Amino acid sequence: MDPASVFALFQASLSPDHATRQHAEEGLKAASAHDGLLAVLMKIMASADLNEDIRKSAAVFFKNRIKYGWDIEVNDSAKHPPIGQHDRQFIRDHIVQAIIELPPGISGILSAALQNILEHDFEKWTTFLPEVFAKLQSNDFSTMHGSLVCLHSLMKAFRYKGEQQKVVVDAVVNQFFSVLQPLGLKLVVADTPDAASMLRLIVKVYASAVTVVQKNLALDDILKLDPEARERHQWWKVKKWAFRALHLLLLRCQKKGRGKVEYEVFSSNFLEHFAPNILSAVLGEMEKCIQGVWAARHVRQQMSIFVADNKTNDNVRSVKFLSTWALLKPHAQVLIQQFVFPQLCFSPEDEERWSSDPVEYVQREIDDFGEEDKVNPGAAAQYLLHKIVSQRFNQTIAGVLQFAHGILMAYKTNPNDPANVRHKHGAIKMVATLSGLLLDKKSPVANQMEQFFVDHVFPEFRSPHSFLRAQAFEMLGHFDELRFGKESQEIIFHGVLGAIQDPELPVRVYAAQTIPLIVEYESISEALKPHVASIMKLLLELTREIDMDNLTSGMELLALNYPDELAPFAVDLSRQMVESFMAIMSEIASLGDDDIEKKFNPLQAAAGILKTIATLIESIEKLPAALVEMESFLLPVVNFIVQSEVAELYEEVFQIPATFIYLCKTVSVGMWQLWPVIYKLAKETDYLQVEEMFATFDGFIEYGKDVVMQNPELLNQFIDIVRMVLEPSSRVEDDDAVYGCYLAETLLFHLGPYVQQVSIRTD
């Protein structure tokens, strides 16, 4: 291909003119089928004299082309033509050197493409490891660093591949660790950013294979930086990965080699002789934090996780082993009071986040800190507190409760002291963390928890401090198994009713999350009736500000429990929900294809809105005019989801046409206009979600039979769907064949005389 023409297309793709961009994108799409395009793209990326934005655009296009075109067996060749043999060989010959030579902004994109290639071609790409090994032994920093990037891409490609991972890890350990270990030791004593960057990659590779590197950091220069720059410093990243490697090693050994005899001796020896020494080192690092020595957030988080051991198998927690508990026991109360507690108090950083971005504050509070890219040392400290107390309940609970009680009494004595206010937040969070243990039948305070709420939680419903107001309602969620008396129920009802109109978003969010809990109380459920429509509107407004599944599930619950009260408002509420839904879908569309995690919460919120809409439709079953009006603006939503192929929402969106059909006992003209789109989806989708679409198919046949009788083409389409479901295919799960039988039964029952011939393979 002509490099100049390809360059011109990328240049045009960055044009501010929509038509020019669209024409360029179509040209690039057409060029994708040419064997040789990717070689040209690599040359464009390597051209230092070209515009950097164009080089990056070429890199992104290259990465996506690899992602969708490299694996011929999995990808749809109609949408994504397979990459040709010339390009494949060219890439294998040049991508390692390209990652070494190109600037980080481009080489980082190429490393993601390399990961995808290795995932499919590692076994037959026999020159990859020898090439990386040879370049790693260079004395040139860029060559060594790029080689480590390639090696790390290999480890990431097989991170969750089971036996395949073992093959890769064995190959890397046997060939590279004898070189990586001495290289790592040399880098540990260096103090340059380049050395830290390389050592970070080595530790990441070690973490993938489970081993460890340690270094005491000189903080003088680091502390001169601003807080965010300190967090990003390469040496602290090294330390984070060192802790992570230690943690992985501990977990592997606690699992006793997953039952493999050859690892039993090593695991037992490690837990008896090495784990206590590692724990001593970690406790030493925690002691530095207690003394006021600064530590990066991610490092504090990893220390808490290491001591607690964040695995779900209750038989393998580090605080449960006698050898490690003997070391931890003398420090347990000190850790809780001086390491854990300060991290649970409302901090100046929390206050800044609350003020500048309340949405981020809430989302951070509910994030899963266990994931690699999540940084929430406070949540990890809560985790450590829970594990220490749950595993050593009798030895620790009295001290923890006594400490929390002292903090709360100090606040009661002087509630205007800012330190006492923040400390109360920390003490309440300690109690929230231990909620399940405190309500257990063995707990010495189980029957005192309602009084605890009366004394220390309910008064904060009207606190002048917004973060204490939010926490008071959050506590109701933590103690959802506590059954309150009638006086407390009345306090909760009026508190929630006021808080969902609070000027502060986090307060409104935590108050709204209590709705599924409080409607379980008969007195509150009855008292809510006059307010349910206004509450629904407030919840809807809240979903426009923040994407949370809990909010939409609350709306769905109200729609289920109060159909009569909401029926007069169902149409207007549904219109508002459609606006909110489309805003969320616009947000999702703005995210990239790879931003799966960022799409999760918006998709959950969108699904909740669709479920609520379907429930509202049922509430107006006896209002035919309202049904017609709602159908007029809801069918375009169904059309949008189906045409956009948002498969994650099929279950919820197909409830809407099915509900309309079964309530109206007919298929409207608008619904028939939607049918070609649904049929096209069934024909062309890579995976036919039969269970999700069944009720809609069934409704079209049963209540649209008069139209089908007059239209042989429609009848053939329904027969075709039955064939698609029943015939063996990778597009349909085996268990879904039963729905094909149901559809065939519906066809024969309602349209038997018109079905001339149905040929269905059952083998």
mmCIF file with all atom_site columns, N, CA, C and O in Angstrom, residues 469-485:
data_model
loop_
_atom_site.group_PDB
_atom_site.id
_atom_site.type_symbol
_atom_site.label_atom_id
_atom_site.label_alt_id
_atom_site.label_comp_id
_atom_site.label_asym_id
_atom_site.label_entity_id
_atom_site.label_seq_id
_atom_site.pdbx_PDB_ins_code
_atom_site.Cartn_x
_atom_site.Cartn_y
_atom_site.Cartn_z
_atom_site.occupancy
_atom_site.B_iso_or_equiv
_atom_site.pdbx_formal_charge
_atom_site.auth_seq_id
_atom_site.auth_comp_id
_atom_site.auth_asym_id
_atom_site.auth_atom_id
_atom_site.pdbx_PDB_model_num
ATOM 1  N N  . ARG A 1 469 ? -23.986 13.313 58.433 1.00 0.00 ? 469 ARG A N  1
ATOM 2  C CA . ARG A 1 469 ? -25.348 13.014 57.987 1.00 0.00 ? 469 ARG A CA 1
ATOM 3  C C  . ARG A 1 469 ? -25.327 11.825 57.026 1.00 0.00 ? 469 ARG A C  1
ATOM 4  O O  . ARG A 1 469 ? -26.115 10.881 57.145 1.00 0.00 ? 469 ARG A O  1
ATOM 5  N N  . ALA A 1 470 ? -24.416 11.884 56.054 1.00 0.00 ? 470 ALA A N  1
ATOM 6  C CA . ALA A 1 470 ? -24.322 10.790 55.074 1.00 0.00 ? 470 ALA A CA 1
ATOM 7  C C  . ALA A 1 470 ? -24.007 9.469  55.767 1.00 0.00 ? 470 ALA A C  1
ATOM 8  O O  . ALA A 1 470 ? -24.594 8.422  55.465 1.00 0.00 ? 470 ALA A O  1
ATOM 9  N N  . GLN A 1 471 ? -23.074 9.508  56.707 1.00 0.00 ? 471 GLN A N  1
ATOM 10 C CA . GLN A 1 471 ? -22.663 8.276  57.380 1.00 0.00 ? 471 GLN A CA 1
ATOM 11 C C  . GLN A 1 471 ? -23.799 7.674  58.204 1.00 0.00 ? 471 GLN A C  1
ATOM 12 O O  . GLN A 1 471 ? -23.936 6.447  58.299 1.00 0.00 ? 471 GLN A O  1
ATOM 13 N N  . ALA A 1 472 ? -24.649 8.536  58.774 1.00 0.00 ? 472 ALA A N  1
ATOM 14 C CA . ALA A 1 472 ? -25.763 8.030  59.581 1.00 0.00 ? 472 ALA A CA 1
ATOM 15 C C  . ALA A 1 472 ? -26.690 7.161  58.739 1.00 0.00 ? 472 ALA A C  1
ATOM 16 O O  . ALA A 1 472 ? -27.150 6.099  59.187 1.00 0.00 ? 472 ALA A O  1
ATOM 17 N N  . PHE A 1 473 ? -26.950 7.583  57.497 1.00 0.00 ? 473 PHE A N  1
ATOM 18 C CA . PHE A 1 473 ? -27.818 6.779  56.637 1.00 0.00 ? 473 PHE A CA 1
ATOM 19 C C  . PHE A 1 473 ? -27.066 5.571  56.071 1.00 0.00 ? 473 PHE A C  1
ATOM 20 O O  . PHE A 1 473 ? -27.658 4.511  55.857 1.00 0.00 ? 473 PHE A O  1
ATOM 21 N N  . GLU A 1 474 ? -25.775 5.726  55.850 1.00 0.00 ? 474 GLU A N  1
ATOM 22 C CA . GLU A 1 474 ? -24.965 4.584  55.416 1.00 0.00 ? 474 GLU A CA 1
ATOM 23 C C  . GLU A 1 474 ? -25.005 3.478  56.473 1.00 0.00 ? 474 GLU A C  1
ATOM 24 O O  . GLU A 1 474 ? -25.022 2.290  56.139 1.00 0.00 ? 474 GLU A O  1
ATOM 25 N N  . MET A 1 475 ? -25.040 3.862  57.744 1.00 0.00 ? 475 MET A N  1
ATOM 26 C CA . MET A 1 475 ? -25.079 2.878  58.832 1.00 0.00 ? 475 MET A CA 1
ATOM 27 C C  . MET A 1 475 ? -26.316 1.995  58.756 1.00 0.00 ? 475 MET A C  1
ATOM 28 O O  . MET A 1 475 ? -26.286 0.817  59.111 1.00 0.00 ? 475 MET A O  1
ATOM 29 N N  . LEU A 1 476 ? -27.437 2.552  58.308 1.00 0.00 ? 476 LEU A N  1
ATOM 30 C CA . LEU A 1 476 ? -28.653 1.734  58.182 1.00 0.00 ? 476 LEU A CA 1
ATOM 31 C C  . LEU A 1 476 ? -28.429 0.585  57.211 1.00 0.00 ? 476 LEU A C  1
ATOM 32 O O  . LEU A 1 476 ? -28.949 -0.515 57.398 1.00 0.00 ? 476 LEU A O  1
ATOM 33 N N  . GLY A 1 477 ? -27.650 0.841  56.156 1.00 0.00 ? 477 GLY A N  1
ATOM 34 C CA . GLY A 1 477 ? -27.336 -0.222 55.202 1.00 0.00 ? 477 GLY A CA 1
ATOM 35 C C  . GLY A 1 477 ? -26.436 -1.280 55.803 1.00 0.00 ? 477 GLY A C  1
ATOM 36 O O  . GLY A 1 477 ? -26.622 -2.482 55.549 1.00 0.00 ? 477 GLY A O  1
ATOM 37 N N  . HIS A 1 478 ? -25.470 -0.861 56.618 1.00 0.00 ? 478 HIS A N  1
ATOM 38 C CA . HIS A 1 478 ? -24.575 -1.833 57.259 1.00 0.00 ? 478 HIS A CA 1
ATOM 39 C C  . HIS A 1 478 ? -25.323 -2.722 58.254 1.00 0.00 ? 478 HIS A C  1
ATOM 40 O O  . HIS A 1 478 ? -24.983 -3.896 58.417 1.00 0.00 ? 478 HIS A O  1
ATOM 41 N N  . PHE A 1 479 ? -26.339 -2.158 58.908 1.00 0.00 ? 479 PHE A N  1
ATOM 42 C CA . PHE A 1 479 ? -27.088 -2.909 59.913 1.00 0.00 ? 479 PHE A CA 1
ATOM 43 C C  . PHE A 1 479 ? -28.479 -3.256 59.389 1.00 0.00 ? 479 PHE A C  1
ATOM 44 O O  . PHE A 1 479 ? -29.487 -3.098 60.102 1.00 0.00 ? 479 PHE A O  1
ATOM 45 N N  . ASP A 1 480 ? -28.520 -3.739 58.138 1.00 0.00 ? 480 ASP A N  1
ATOM 46 C CA . ASP A 1 480 ? -29.813 -4.038 57.521 1.00 0.00 ? 480 ASP A CA 1
ATOM 47 C C  . ASP A 1 480 ? -30.522 -5.214 58.190 1.00 0.00 ? 480 ASP A C  1
ATOM 48 O O  . ASP A 1 480 ? -31.731 -5.396 58.007 1.00 0.00 ? 480 ASP A O  1
ATOM 49 N N  . GLU A 1 481 ? -29.811 -6.025 58.982 1.00 0.00 ? 481 GLU A N  1
ATOM 50 C CA . GLU A 1 481 ? -30.446 -7.153 59.671 1.00 0.00 ? 481 GLU A CA 1
ATOM 51 C C  . GLU A 1 481 ? -30.969 -6.768 61.056 1.00 0.00 ? 481 GLU A C  1
ATOM 52 O O  . GLU A 1 481 ? -31.616 -7.579 61.721 1.00 0.00 ? 481 GLU A O  1
ATOM 53 N N  . LEU A 1 482 ? -30.697 -5.557 61.478 1.00 0.00 ? 482 LEU A N  1
ATOM 54 C CA . LEU A 1 482 ? -31.185 -5.098 62.783 1.00 0.00 ? 482 LEU A CA 1
ATOM 55 C C  . LEU A 1 482 ? -32.648 -4.662 62.643 1.00 0.00 ? 482 LEU A C  1
ATOM 56 O O  . LEU A 1 482 ? -32.982 -3.844 61.789 1.00 0.00 ? 482 LEU A O  1
ATOM 57 N N  . ARG A 1 483 ? -33.524 -5.233 63.443 1.00 0.00 ? 483 ARG A N  1
ATOM 58 C CA . ARG A 1 483 ? -34.949 -4.900 63.386 1.00 0.00 ? 483 ARG A CA 1
ATOM 59 C C  . ARG A 1 483 ? -35.261 -3.827 64.432 1.00 0.00 ? 483 ARG A C  1
ATOM 60 O O  . ARG A 1 483 ? -35.174 -4.067 65.638 1.00 0.00 ? 483 ARG A O  1
ATOM 61 N N  . PHE A 1 484 ? -35.612 -2.639 63.951 1.00 0.00 ? 484 PHE A N  1
ATOM 62 C CA . PHE A 1 484 ? -35.850 -1.508 64.837 1.00 0.00 ? 484 PHE A CA 1
ATOM 63 C C  . PHE A 1 484 ? -37.278 -1.519 65.377 1.00 0.00 ? 484 PHE A C  1
ATOM 64 O O  . PHE A 1 484 ? -38.219 -1.975 64.715 1.00 0.00 ? 484 PHE A O  1
ATOM 65 N N  . GLY A 1 485 ? -37.449 -0.945 66.579 1.00 0.00 ? 485 GLY A N  1
ATOM 66 C CA . GLY A 1 485 ? -38.773 -0.785 67.163 1.00 0.00 ? 485 GLY A CA 1
ATOM 67 C C  . GLY A 1 485 ? -39.524 0.363  66.509 1.00 0.00 ? 485 GLY A C  1
ATOM 68 O O  . GLY A 1 485 ? -38.983 1.110  65.692 1.00 0.00 ? 485 GLY A O  1
#
